[in-house]
Amino acid sequence: MDFKAADNLQDLQYFGEYGGVNPSISDSSTYTFLSAKTMFDTFEGNTEGCYLYSRHSSPSNLYLGEALAALEGTETANVTASGMGAISAVILQLCNAGDHIVSSRTIYGGTYALMKNFLKKFNIGISFVDTTNMDAVAMAITPKTKMIYCESVSNPLLEVADIKALSKLAKKNNIPLVVDNTFSPLSISPAKLGADIVIHSLTKFINGTSDCVAGAVCGTKDFCLGLKDVNNGAGMLLGSTLDSLRASSILKNMRTLHIRMKKHSENTMYLAKNFENDGLRVVYPGLQSHVGHEVMKKQYNMEYGFGGLMTLDVGSLEKANALMELMQKKHLGYLAVSLGFYKTLFSAPGTSTSSEIPLEEQLEMGLTNGLIRFSIGLDDHIDRTYMAMKDCLIQLDILRPESAKV
Ligand SMILES: *Cc1c(COP(=O)(O)O)cnc(C)c1O
């Protein structure tokens, strides 16, 4: 693919207020106008480059938005106070009461709960389908369907969406394809593959330091301006606004995203390969055994690898819990939700991040209770980490010492 997201990011150049190499942080909620007429025009949405009020836009948020648009190759992007703030705004912008959404059934627990429970208030119908099955997606589309929604690499089962195929189907039906790309920034470029709107939780890899919550919507100027419309924009009116101070710190962290993603992927690949060799049940899109491996290879930006998440099924919740506690004790990572940190994070999704999904549905989609989701860290010596993790697995009888290869 000739789209080079990291180069686009590298080429962005800012001059701060006093010539600083970082843009100045906007420290104002409201902005002055030299003429009353300009203020009126700005309300009407006619004056580009004029700031009105920071819930609408602020210089710091616009800078971060530009970087995200460069990352995804979209015309522009809006930033929000959280990933859920981005998702809820997009859905409520596109759907009226009585409309319908076709969504992947394996999505982030919060998104699942929003769609399944909260959107009932608006009588918005949801069909949760296996989005790797194009016939199932096509069958679910009705005249009321307003979008196809999926995650490029899904949470927590790491299902890989065939974005080109889904986009074709969406275009045929004249509806947008909305893709949450939180798990695979840089390694997958959904907009380049045909997605109309790309969403991120910046909380994860993009910020990468687990110190704040933020989100983004990447799309066309039309759509993003619509979200900011003072009369009927879901972004503007639902009020999920990112603070300028945070926007500027996320922008600074984004500059090392390419280095981090490569290392996350390299480390995860190493562990996934070795654990699979040891006979463990590993799910990682980089493994040939993964059902989405071929689709991933077809659409990923190779240099960033197959991503920083993998799952390990250790058979039971008891074993999963014991293993996670032991690994934390051995300083191998934290028993914590979320992802994209410099240290490995692990959690059992069935009882945490996906607990919103009813048990029988969890089982149906392959979310077993012995499943541990790992967001692999930036460990400098992953071979050392592997040996230490293996010691934990042997100590808990999940792995027998003789099956361990040297
Ligand atoms: C965390 C996450 C979200 C929600 O983002 P917040 O920043 O926590 O609101 C949405 N989608 C995916 C895939 C996530 O991992």
GROMACS .gro file of C-alpha atoms and ligand atoms in nm:
model
  421
    1MET     CA    1   0.000   0.000   0.000
    2ASP     CA    2   0.142   0.340  -0.086
    3PHE     CA    3  -0.034   0.523   0.197
    4LYS     CA    4   0.232   0.609   0.456
    5ALA     CA    5   0.059   0.717   0.773
    6ALA     CA    6   0.374   0.751   0.982
    7ASP     CA    7   0.535   0.975   0.717
    8ASN     CA    8   0.224   1.189   0.711
    9LEU     CA    9   0.251   1.231   1.086
   10GLN     CA   10   0.622   1.304   1.064
   11ASP     CA   11   0.563   1.573   0.805
   12LEU     CA   12   0.319   1.769   1.018
   13GLN     CA   13   0.488   2.088   1.128
   14TYR     CA   14   0.375   2.333   1.390
   15PHE     CA   15   0.497   2.666   1.504
   16GLY     CA   16   0.391   2.757   1.853
   17GLU     CA   17   0.276   3.104   1.940
   18TYR     CA   18   0.636   3.211   2.005
   19GLY     CA   19   0.794   2.989   1.743
   20GLY     CA   20   0.793   2.689   1.977
   21VAL     CA   21   0.838   2.346   1.819
   22ASN     CA   22   0.525   2.236   2.000
   23PRO     CA   23   0.205   2.426   1.942
   24SER     CA   24   0.101   2.641   2.234
   25ILE     CA   25  -0.168   2.492   2.454
   26SER     CA   26  -0.491   2.685   2.428
   27ASP     CA   27  -0.583   2.786   2.779
   28SER     CA   28  -0.922   2.944   2.711
   29SER     CA   29  -1.279   2.830   2.709
   30THR     CA   30  -1.396   3.132   2.514
   31TYR     CA   31  -1.250   3.359   2.244
   32THR     CA   32  -1.276   3.728   2.164
   33PHE     CA   33  -1.406   3.875   1.841
   34LEU     CA   34  -1.307   4.211   1.703
   35SER     CA   35  -1.645   4.257   1.542
   36ALA     CA   36  -1.993   4.147   1.639
   37LYS     CA   37  -2.061   4.046   1.278
   38THR     CA   38  -1.780   3.788   1.286
   39MET     CA   39  -1.924   3.639   1.603
   40PHE     CA   40  -2.262   3.600   1.434
   41ASP     CA   41  -2.104   3.443   1.124
   42THR     CA   42  -1.908   3.200   1.338
   43PHE     CA   43  -2.229   3.082   1.502
   44GLU     CA   44  -2.371   3.027   1.158
   45GLY     CA   45  -2.066   2.814   1.081
   46ASN     CA   46  -1.937   3.046   0.809
   47THR     CA   47  -1.602   3.164   0.939
   48GLU     CA   48  -1.317   2.923   0.910
   49GLY     CA   49  -1.027   2.981   1.147
   50CYS     CA   50  -1.232   3.163   1.408
   51TYR     CA   51  -1.269   3.013   1.752
   52LEU     CA   52  -1.589   3.060   1.941
   53TYR     CA   53  -1.604   2.841   2.247
   54SER     CA   54  -1.389   2.543   2.336
   55ARG     CA   55  -1.670   2.286   2.334
   56HIS     CA   56  -1.702   2.372   1.965
   57SER     CA   57  -1.331   2.372   1.888
   58SER     CA   58  -1.001   2.486   2.030
   59PRO     CA   59  -0.657   2.522   1.871
   60SER     CA   60  -0.513   2.231   2.070
   61ASN     CA   61  -0.799   2.000   1.972
   62LEU     CA   62  -0.769   2.104   1.608
   63TYR     CA   63  -0.396   2.022   1.609
   64LEU     CA   64  -0.462   1.676   1.750
   65GLY     CA   65  -0.747   1.630   1.503
   66GLU     CA   66  -0.512   1.711   1.214
   67ALA     CA   67  -0.265   1.450   1.337
   68LEU     CA   68  -0.540   1.188   1.352
   69ALA     CA   69  -0.657   1.276   1.003
   70ALA     CA   70  -0.297   1.234   0.887
   71LEU     CA   71  -0.282   0.897   1.063
   72GLU     CA   72  -0.596   0.766   0.896
   73GLY     CA   73  -0.577   0.952   0.567
   74THR     CA   74  -0.915   1.117   0.608
   75GLU     CA   75  -1.004   1.477   0.520
   76THR     CA   76  -1.026   1.573   0.885
   77ALA     CA   77  -1.095   1.446   1.235
   78ASN     CA   78  -1.267   1.559   1.554
   79VAL     CA   79  -1.137   1.468   1.896
   80THR     CA   80  -1.363   1.375   2.187
   81ALA     CA   81  -1.335   1.325   2.561
   82SER     CA   82  -1.338   0.945   2.527
   83GLY     CA   83  -1.368   0.666   2.275
   84MET     CA   84  -1.729   0.615   2.384
   85GLY     CA   85  -1.786   0.988   2.332
   86ALA     CA   86  -1.678   0.939   1.971
   87ILE     CA   87  -1.886   0.624   1.918
   88SER     CA   88  -2.205   0.761   2.073
   89ALA     CA   89  -2.177   1.087   1.879
   90VAL     CA   90  -2.131   0.906   1.546
   91ILE     CA   91  -2.425   0.675   1.608
   92LEU     CA   92  -2.661   0.948   1.721
   93GLN     CA   93  -2.553   1.169   1.433
   94LEU     CA   94  -2.632   0.900   1.176
   95CYS     CA   95  -2.942   0.742   1.330
   96ASN     CA   96  -3.287   0.874   1.397
   97ALA     CA   97  -3.541   0.707   1.623
   98GLY     CA   98  -3.659   0.385   1.461
   99ASP     CA   99  -3.345   0.334   1.251
  100HIS     CA  100  -3.130   0.025   1.244
  101ILE     CA  101  -2.761  -0.069   1.272
  102VAL     CA  102  -2.583  -0.381   1.152
  103SER     CA  103  -2.296  -0.441   1.392
  104SER     CA  104  -2.030  -0.699   1.448
  105ARG     CA  105  -2.119  -0.919   1.744
  106THR     CA  106  -1.765  -0.917   1.879
  107ILE     CA  107  -1.709  -0.558   1.980
  108TYR     CA  108  -1.591  -0.366   2.284
  109GLY     CA  109  -1.822  -0.431   2.580
  110GLY     CA  110  -1.911  -0.064   2.623
  111THR     CA  111  -2.011  -0.029   2.259
  112TYR     CA  112  -2.212  -0.349   2.285
  113ALA     CA  113  -2.398  -0.219   2.591
  114LEU     CA  114  -2.461   0.119   2.426
  115MET     CA  115  -2.611  -0.048   2.122
  116LYS     CA  116  -2.800  -0.323   2.294
  117ASN     CA  117  -2.934  -0.142   2.601
  118PHE     CA  118  -2.905   0.233   2.572
  119LEU     CA  119  -3.015   0.281   2.211
  120LYS     CA  120  -3.347   0.115   2.302
  121LYS     CA  121  -3.444   0.457   2.436
  122PHE     CA  122  -3.446   0.576   2.076
  123ASN     CA  123  -3.598   0.257   1.940
  124ILE     CA  124  -3.284   0.204   1.732
  125GLY     CA  125  -3.267  -0.161   1.632
  126ILE     CA  126  -2.940  -0.354   1.624
  127SER     CA  127  -2.856  -0.674   1.439
  128PHE     CA  128  -2.542  -0.827   1.586
  129VAL     CA  129  -2.390  -1.048   1.320
  130ASP     CA  130  -2.069  -1.230   1.238
  131THR     CA  131  -1.915  -0.959   1.019
  132THR     CA  132  -1.660  -1.202   0.878
  133ASN     CA  133  -1.956  -1.365   0.703
  134MET     CA  134  -2.059  -1.132   0.417
  135ASP     CA  135  -2.385  -1.319   0.353
  136ALA     CA  136  -2.487  -1.272   0.715
  137VAL     CA  137  -2.412  -0.899   0.691
  138ALA     CA  138  -2.599  -0.861   0.360
  139MET     CA  139  -2.900  -1.048   0.498
  140ALA     CA  140  -2.919  -0.824   0.805
  141ILE     CA  141  -2.938  -0.497   0.609
  142THR     CA  142  -3.287  -0.347   0.593
  143PRO     CA  143  -3.419  -0.025   0.436
  144LYS     CA  144  -3.383   0.133   0.783
  145THR     CA  145  -3.017   0.039   0.824
  146LYS     CA  146  -2.802   0.348   0.868
  147MET     CA  147  -2.454   0.193   0.905
  148ILE     CA  148  -2.241  -0.115   0.918
  149TYR     CA  149  -2.030  -0.106   1.234
  150CYS     CA  150  -1.725  -0.314   1.318
  151GLU     CA  151  -1.381  -0.311   1.475
  152SER     CA  152  -1.085  -0.370   1.242
  153VAL     CA  153  -0.943  -0.617   1.491
  154SER     CA  154  -1.211  -0.700   1.741
  155ASN     CA  155  -1.214  -0.690   2.116
  156PRO     CA  156  -1.142  -0.933   2.273
  157LEU     CA  157  -1.148  -1.218   2.021
  158LEU     CA  158  -0.920  -1.052   1.765
  159GLU     CA  159  -1.152  -1.124   1.476
  160VAL     CA  160  -1.025  -0.946   1.166
  161ALA     CA  161  -1.277  -0.751   0.960
  162ASP     CA  162  -1.243  -0.770   0.582
  163ILE     CA  163  -1.280  -0.396   0.543
  164LYS     CA  164  -1.271  -0.394   0.162
  165ALA     CA  165  -1.550  -0.649   0.139
  166LEU     CA  166  -1.760  -0.475   0.404
  167SER     CA  167  -1.708  -0.141   0.233
  168LYS     CA  168  -1.826  -0.282  -0.097
  169LEU     CA  169  -2.142  -0.407   0.069
  170ALA     CA  170  -2.196  -0.075   0.246
  171LYS     CA  171  -2.154   0.120  -0.079
  172LYS     CA  172  -2.392  -0.110  -0.260
  173ASN     CA  173  -2.653  -0.027   0.004
  174ASN     CA  174  -2.563   0.340   0.019
  175ILE     CA  175  -2.478   0.335   0.388
  176PRO     CA  176  -2.153   0.424   0.564
  177LEU     CA  177  -1.907   0.169   0.701
  178VAL     CA  178  -1.795   0.276   1.048
  179VAL     CA  179  -1.477   0.111   1.177
  180ASP     CA  180  -1.333   0.129   1.528
  181ASN     CA  181  -0.956   0.104   1.470
  182THR     CA  182  -0.849   0.126   1.835
  183PHE     CA  183  -0.665  -0.209   1.830
  184SER     CA  184  -0.464  -0.147   1.514
  185PRO     CA  185  -0.347   0.212   1.460
  186LEU     CA  186  -0.088   0.229   1.178
  187SER     CA  187  -0.109  -0.145   1.109
  188ILE     CA  188  -0.453  -0.109   0.950
  189SER     CA  189  -0.572   0.200   0.762
  190PRO     CA  190  -0.949   0.144   0.737
  191ALA     CA  191  -1.027   0.462   0.542
  192LYS     CA  192  -0.776   0.358   0.275
  193LEU     CA  193  -0.957   0.025   0.251
  194GLY     CA  194  -1.297   0.189   0.205
  195ALA     CA  195  -1.428   0.273   0.552
  196ASP     CA  196  -1.624   0.599   0.562
  197ILE     CA  197  -1.573   0.684   0.928
  198VAL     CA  198  -1.286   0.567   1.148
  199ILE     CA  199  -1.314   0.584   1.526
  200HIS     CA  200  -1.041   0.561   1.788
  201SER     CA  201  -1.020   0.536   2.160
  202LEU     CA  202  -0.705   0.745   2.202
  203THR     CA  203  -0.690   0.608   2.556
  204LYS     CA  204  -0.512   0.297   2.427
  205PHE     CA  205  -0.217   0.270   2.185
  206ILE     CA  206  -0.232   0.619   2.040
  207ASN     CA  207  -0.171   0.791   2.372
  208GLY     CA  208   0.013   0.488   2.505
  209THR     CA  209   0.079   0.605   2.860
  210SER     CA  210  -0.248   0.506   3.031
  211ASP     CA  211  -0.281   0.850   3.186
  212CYS     CA  212  -0.595   0.981   3.019
  213VAL     CA  213  -0.919   0.900   2.838
  214ALA     CA  214  -0.988   1.042   2.491
  215GLY     CA  215  -1.134   0.957   2.151
  216ALA     CA  216  -1.154   1.061   1.788
  217VAL     CA  217  -1.376   1.051   1.481
  218CYS     CA  218  -1.193   1.058   1.146
  219GLY     CA  219  -1.396   1.128   0.834
  220THR     CA  220  -1.499   1.378   0.572
  221LYS     CA  221  -1.509   1.752   0.635
  222ASP     CA  222  -1.885   1.739   0.585
  223PHE     CA  223  -1.941   1.476   0.848
  224CYS     CA  224  -1.699   1.619   1.104
  225LEU     CA  225  -1.834   1.972   1.063
  226GLY     CA  226  -2.184   1.829   1.100
  227LEU     CA  227  -2.083   1.680   1.435
  228LYS     CA  228  -1.979   2.030   1.546
  229ASP     CA  229  -2.290   2.204   1.421
  230VAL     CA  230  -2.427   2.432   1.694
  231ASN     CA  231  -2.786   2.351   1.600
  232ASN     CA  232  -2.780   1.975   1.557
  233GLY     CA  233  -2.431   1.832   1.588
  234ALA     CA  234  -2.407   1.533   1.822
  235GLY     CA  235  -2.047   1.620   1.912
  236MET     CA  236  -2.128   1.978   2.001
  237LEU     CA  237  -2.459   1.908   2.174
  238LEU     CA  238  -2.378   1.591   2.368
  239GLY     CA  239  -2.071   1.774   2.495
  240SER     CA  240  -1.800   1.508   2.493
  241THR     CA  241  -1.519   1.764   2.471
  242LEU     CA  242  -1.153   1.689   2.519
  243ASP     CA  243  -0.954   1.925   2.738
  244SER     CA  244  -0.682   2.123   2.557
  245LEU     CA  245  -0.412   2.021   2.802
  246ARG     CA  246  -0.483   1.655   2.732
  247ALA     CA  247  -0.506   1.710   2.358
  248SER     CA  248  -0.157   1.855   2.359
  249SER     CA  249  -0.010   1.572   2.567
  250ILE     CA  250  -0.169   1.309   2.342
  251LEU     CA  251  -0.029   1.485   2.034
  252LYS     CA  252   0.319   1.465   2.181
  253ASN     CA  253   0.281   1.094   2.260
  254MET     CA  254   0.156   1.023   1.908
  255ARG     CA  255   0.497   1.108   1.769
  256THR     CA  256   0.639   0.780   1.893
  257LEU     CA  257   0.340   0.570   1.788
  258HIS     CA  258   0.525   0.409   1.495
  259ILE     CA  259   0.814   0.296   1.714
  260ARG     CA  260   0.582   0.167   1.982
  261MET     CA  261   0.353  -0.022   1.744
  262LYS     CA  262   0.648  -0.200   1.586
  263LYS     CA  263   0.777  -0.308   1.925
  264HIS     CA  264   0.432  -0.410   2.056
  265SER     CA  265   0.385  -0.624   1.745
  266GLU     CA  266   0.733  -0.774   1.752
  267ASN     CA  267   0.701  -0.871   2.118
  268THR     CA  268   0.351  -1.012   2.078
  269MET     CA  269   0.453  -1.216   1.774
  270TYR     CA  270   0.744  -1.363   1.969
  271LEU     CA  271   0.527  -1.469   2.262
  272ALA     CA  272   0.239  -1.594   2.046
  273LYS     CA  273   0.470  -1.812   1.835
  274ASN     CA  274   0.650  -1.958   2.132
  275PHE     CA  275   0.338  -2.024   2.339
  276GLU     CA  276   0.171  -2.189   2.042
  277ASN     CA  277   0.481  -2.407   2.002
  278ASP     CA  278   0.448  -2.499   2.366
  279GLY     CA  279   0.101  -2.632   2.291
  280LEU     CA  280  -0.100  -2.351   2.448
  281ARG     CA  281  -0.421  -2.215   2.295
  282VAL     CA  282  -0.310  -1.879   2.163
  283VAL     CA  283  -0.510  -1.644   1.945
  284TYR     CA  284  -0.306  -1.388   1.751
  285PRO     CA  285  -0.373  -1.256   1.399
  286GLY     CA  286  -0.004  -1.302   1.319
  287LEU     CA  287  -0.028  -1.680   1.356
  288GLN     CA  288  -0.111  -1.895   1.058
  289SER     CA  289  -0.362  -2.079   1.279
  290HIS     CA  290  -0.569  -1.759   1.319
  291VAL     CA  291  -0.886  -1.761   1.107
  292GLY     CA  292  -0.830  -1.398   1.007
  293HIS     CA  293  -0.460  -1.436   0.923
  294GLU     CA  294  -0.504  -1.422   0.546
  295VAL     CA  295  -0.741  -1.124   0.560
  296MET     CA  296  -0.498  -0.947   0.790
  297LYS     CA  297  -0.209  -1.013   0.552
  298LYS     CA  298  -0.411  -0.878   0.264
  299GLN     CA  299  -0.490  -0.547   0.431
  300TYR     CA  300  -0.226  -0.464   0.692
  301ASN     CA  301   0.068  -0.226   0.668
  302MET     CA  302   0.337  -0.488   0.711
  303GLU     CA  303   0.602  -0.285   0.889
  304TYR     CA  304   0.376  -0.236   1.193
  305GLY     CA  305   0.302  -0.604   1.226
  306PHE     CA  306  -0.002  -0.785   1.354
  307GLY     CA  307  -0.059  -0.573   1.663
  308GLY     CA  308   0.000  -0.585   2.035
  309LEU     CA  309  -0.291  -0.800   2.154
  310MET     CA  310  -0.316  -1.172   2.194
  311THR     CA  311  -0.531  -1.408   2.397
  312LEU     CA  312  -0.444  -1.723   2.583
  313ASP     CA  313  -0.705  -1.976   2.692
  314VAL     CA  314  -0.585  -2.150   3.007
  315GLY     CA  315  -0.897  -2.363   3.056
  316SER     CA  316  -1.077  -2.213   3.353
  317LEU     CA  317  -1.142  -1.882   3.523
  318GLU     CA  318  -0.965  -2.009   3.838
  319LYS     CA  319  -0.648  -2.082   3.644
  320ALA     CA  320  -0.673  -1.754   3.456
  321ASN     CA  321  -0.706  -1.559   3.780
  322ALA     CA  322  -0.422  -1.746   3.948
  323LEU     CA  323  -0.195  -1.691   3.648
  324MET     CA  324  -0.271  -1.320   3.628
  325GLU     CA  325  -0.207  -1.272   4.000
  326LEU     CA  326   0.120  -1.463   3.979
  327MET     CA  327   0.240  -1.272   3.673
  328GLN     CA  328   0.167  -0.945   3.846
  329LYS     CA  329   0.360  -1.061   4.154
  330LYS     CA  330   0.655  -1.140   3.926
  331HIS     CA  331   0.641  -0.789   3.779
  332LEU     CA  332   0.550  -0.919   3.433
  333GLY     CA  333   0.266  -0.675   3.397
  334TYR     CA  334  -0.050  -0.548   3.560
  335LEU     CA  335  -0.383  -0.716   3.619
  336ALA     CA  336  -0.570  -0.430   3.461
  337VAL     CA  337  -0.810  -0.360   3.178
  338SER     CA  338  -0.718  -0.133   2.886
  339LEU     CA  339  -0.430  -0.169   2.643
  340GLY     CA  340  -0.138  -0.002   2.473
  341PHE     CA  341   0.070   0.061   2.787
  342TYR     CA  342   0.452   0.020   2.800
  343LYS     CA  343   0.403  -0.266   3.045
  344THR     CA  344   0.196  -0.573   2.967
  345LEU     CA  345  -0.167  -0.553   3.083
  346PHE     CA  346  -0.383  -0.861   3.127
  347SER     CA  347  -0.742  -0.928   3.220
  348ALA     CA  348  -1.005  -1.197   3.180
  349PRO     CA  349  -1.253  -1.032   2.942
  350GLY     CA  350  -1.547  -1.258   3.034
  351THR     CA  351  -1.557  -1.113   3.383
  352SER     CA  352  -1.435  -0.762   3.303
  353THR     CA  353  -1.432  -0.571   2.975
  354SER     CA  354  -1.690  -0.796   2.808
  355SER     CA  355  -1.903  -0.870   3.116
  356GLU     CA  356  -2.176  -0.659   2.955
  357ILE     CA  357  -2.226  -0.945   2.710
  358PRO     CA  358  -2.458  -1.215   2.854
  359LEU     CA  359  -2.286  -1.546   2.934
  360GLU     CA  360  -2.462  -1.752   2.670
  361GLU     CA  361  -2.374  -1.497   2.401
  362GLN     CA  362  -2.014  -1.494   2.523
  363LEU     CA  363  -1.993  -1.871   2.477
  364GLU     CA  364  -2.160  -1.856   2.138
  365MET     CA  365  -1.898  -1.612   2.010
  366GLY     CA  366  -1.614  -1.818   2.155
  367LEU     CA  367  -1.544  -1.606   2.460
  368THR     CA  368  -1.455  -1.881   2.708
  369ASN     CA  369  -1.405  -1.812   3.077
  370GLY     CA  370  -1.043  -1.928   3.081
  371LEU     CA  371  -0.954  -1.662   2.828
  372ILE     CA  372  -0.693  -1.401   2.919
  373ARG     CA  373  -0.645  -1.096   2.700
  374PHE     CA  374  -0.290  -0.965   2.689
  375SER     CA  375  -0.180  -0.624   2.573
  376ILE     CA  376   0.189  -0.693   2.539
  377GLY     CA  377   0.428  -0.425   2.656
  378LEU     CA  378   0.745  -0.273   2.517
  379ASP     CA  379   0.982  -0.510   2.703
  380ASP     CA  380   1.333  -0.471   2.569
  381HIS     CA  381   1.415  -0.841   2.612
  382ILE     CA  382   1.104  -1.035   2.528
  383ASP     CA  383   1.293  -1.367   2.545
  384ARG     CA  384   1.351  -1.301   2.913
  385THR     CA  385   0.982  -1.215   2.957
  386TYR     CA  386   0.887  -1.535   2.779
  387MET     CA  387   1.097  -1.749   3.013
  388ALA     CA  388   0.951  -1.574   3.317
  389MET     CA  389   0.594  -1.616   3.190
  390LYS     CA  390   0.664  -1.979   3.119
  391ASP     CA  391   0.785  -2.030   3.475
  392CYS     CA  392   0.448  -1.898   3.595
  393LEU     CA  393   0.261  -2.131   3.359
  394ILE     CA  394   0.462  -2.431   3.480
  395GLN     CA  395   0.421  -2.337   3.844
  396LEU     CA  396   0.042  -2.338   3.800
  397ASP     CA  397   0.038  -2.667   3.604
  398ILE     CA  398  -0.094  -2.499   3.291
  399LEU     CA  399   0.219  -2.608   3.110
  400ARG     CA  400   0.414  -2.922   3.187
  401PRO     CA  401   0.788  -2.870   3.213
  402GLU     CA  402   0.869  -3.153   2.965
  403SER     CA  403   0.660  -2.994   2.691
  404ALA     CA  404   0.863  -2.681   2.730
  405LYS     CA  405   1.108  -2.649   2.444
  406VAL     CA  406   1.445  -2.492   2.488
  407LIG     C1  407  -1.150   0.119   2.510
  407LIG     C2  408  -1.223   0.100   2.383
  407LIG     C3  409  -1.331   0.182   2.351
  407LIG     C4  410  -1.383   0.289   2.443
  407LIG     O1  411  -1.292   0.392   2.460
  407LIG     P1  412  -1.287   0.488   2.589
  407LIG     O2  413  -1.175   0.580   2.558
  407LIG     O3  414  -1.262   0.399   2.708
  407LIG     O4  415  -1.419   0.554   2.598
  407LIG     C5  416  -1.392   0.162   2.230
  407LIG     N1  417  -1.352   0.066   2.145
  407LIG     C6  418  -1.249  -0.016   2.174
  407LIG     C7  419  -1.209  -0.120   2.076
  407LIG     C8  420  -1.181  -0.002   2.295
  407LIG     O5  421  -1.080  -0.084   2.323
   0.00000   0.00000   0.00000
